[in-house]
Amino acid sequence: MLTGPRFKRARRLGAGIYDKTQTKKYSLKQEGPKFGDKKPRPKSQFGIQMLEKQKARFMYGVNERQFVRYVRESLAKKLSSADVELFISLETRLDNVVYRLGIAPTRQAARQFVSHGHILVNGKKITIPSYRVSTGEIISIREGSTKSPLFANISEKVKEKILPSWLTFDAEKKVATVIGAPKMIKTELIFDIGTILEFYNR
């Protein structure tokens, strides 16, 4: 789990890395004059690569060791593109799936839901946020947790969420199913995966 000054980090890496820094209020605050503003220096290639890596890490809440492991595993798979494999590794983390479904408002909240034992995969409690889901697996809320205020009006909340094509959610049963693999659309990403892989291939 990553902690620290989020608003300061979002100013450096971009508002898109956190849900709370994507609001109109935050944007207006950033547009205002700032004391001591200076023209930013052009970044080196290394600096650009580092920036892209940090965007991905903080967006998904992954520490450096975990991220390096994902990159190495992606590069080791010769039968598919490393950038696609890295994207899939990040997207199929259980905490990210819980967030994508709309069960949790943020990835940090989703991580806590998983860690505290609220989430089941195929009927089994999973408390590891980095657990990677596979096609055909079923994600649900533990029966004892459904009465918690954390999951009040969950059906309505999920209906408001635009689900990725590889996930489905039965609002009545409160059960989600992984029906495929995440599809990477580079124009929708706030970071450049190719640049990230270049960083680790130096």
PDB file of C-alpha atoms in Angstrom, residues 45 48-56 67 83 86 184 186-199:
ATOM      1  CA  GLN A  45      14.659  10.905 -21.565  1.00  0.00           C
ATOM      2  CA  ILE A  48      10.303  11.181 -18.863  1.00  0.00           C
ATOM      3  CA  GLN A  49      10.593   7.410 -18.377  1.00  0.00           C
ATOM      4  CA  MET A  50      10.681   7.816 -14.597  1.00  0.00           C
ATOM      5  CA  LEU A  51       7.599  10.061 -14.697  1.00  0.00           C
ATOM      6  CA  GLU A  52       5.577   7.539 -16.722  1.00  0.00           C
ATOM      7  CA  LYS A  53       6.586   4.707 -14.405  1.00  0.00           C
ATOM      8  CA  GLN A  54       5.545   6.680 -11.335  1.00  0.00           C
ATOM      9  CA  LYS A  55       2.182   7.550 -12.899  1.00  0.00           C
ATOM     10  CA  ALA A  56       1.379   3.858 -13.347  1.00  0.00           C
ATOM     11  CA  PHE A  67       5.956  -3.257 -10.220  1.00  0.00           C
ATOM     12  CA  ASP A  83       3.029  -3.765 -22.959  1.00  0.00           C
ATOM     13  CA  LEU A  86       1.934  -5.441 -18.166  1.00  0.00           C
ATOM     14  CA  MET A 184      -5.582  -2.111 -23.658  1.00  0.00           C
ATOM     15  CA  LYS A 186      -3.470   3.291 -25.341  1.00  0.00           C
ATOM     16  CA  THR A 187      -5.376   6.533 -25.935  1.00  0.00           C
ATOM     17  CA  GLU A 188      -7.323   5.950 -22.704  1.00  0.00           C
ATOM     18  CA  LEU A 189      -4.225   5.532 -20.529  1.00  0.00           C
ATOM     19  CA  ILE A 190      -2.698   8.392 -18.568  1.00  0.00           C
ATOM     20  CA  PHE A 191       0.758   6.837 -18.871  1.00  0.00           C
ATOM     21  CA  ASP A 192       2.858   5.419 -21.719  1.00  0.00           C
ATOM     22  CA  ILE A 193       3.544   1.714 -21.173  1.00  0.00           C
ATOM     23  CA  GLY A 194       6.131   1.615 -23.958  1.00  0.00           C
ATOM     24  CA  THR A 195       8.138   4.340 -22.218  1.00  0.00           C
ATOM     25  CA  ILE A 196       7.876   2.437 -18.929  1.00  0.00           C
ATOM     26  CA  LEU A 197       9.281  -0.713 -20.514  1.00  0.00           C
ATOM     27  CA  GLU A 198      12.126   1.336 -21.998  1.00  0.00           C
ATOM     28  CA  PHE A 199      12.980   2.488 -18.469  1.00  0.00           C
TER      29      PHE A 199
END
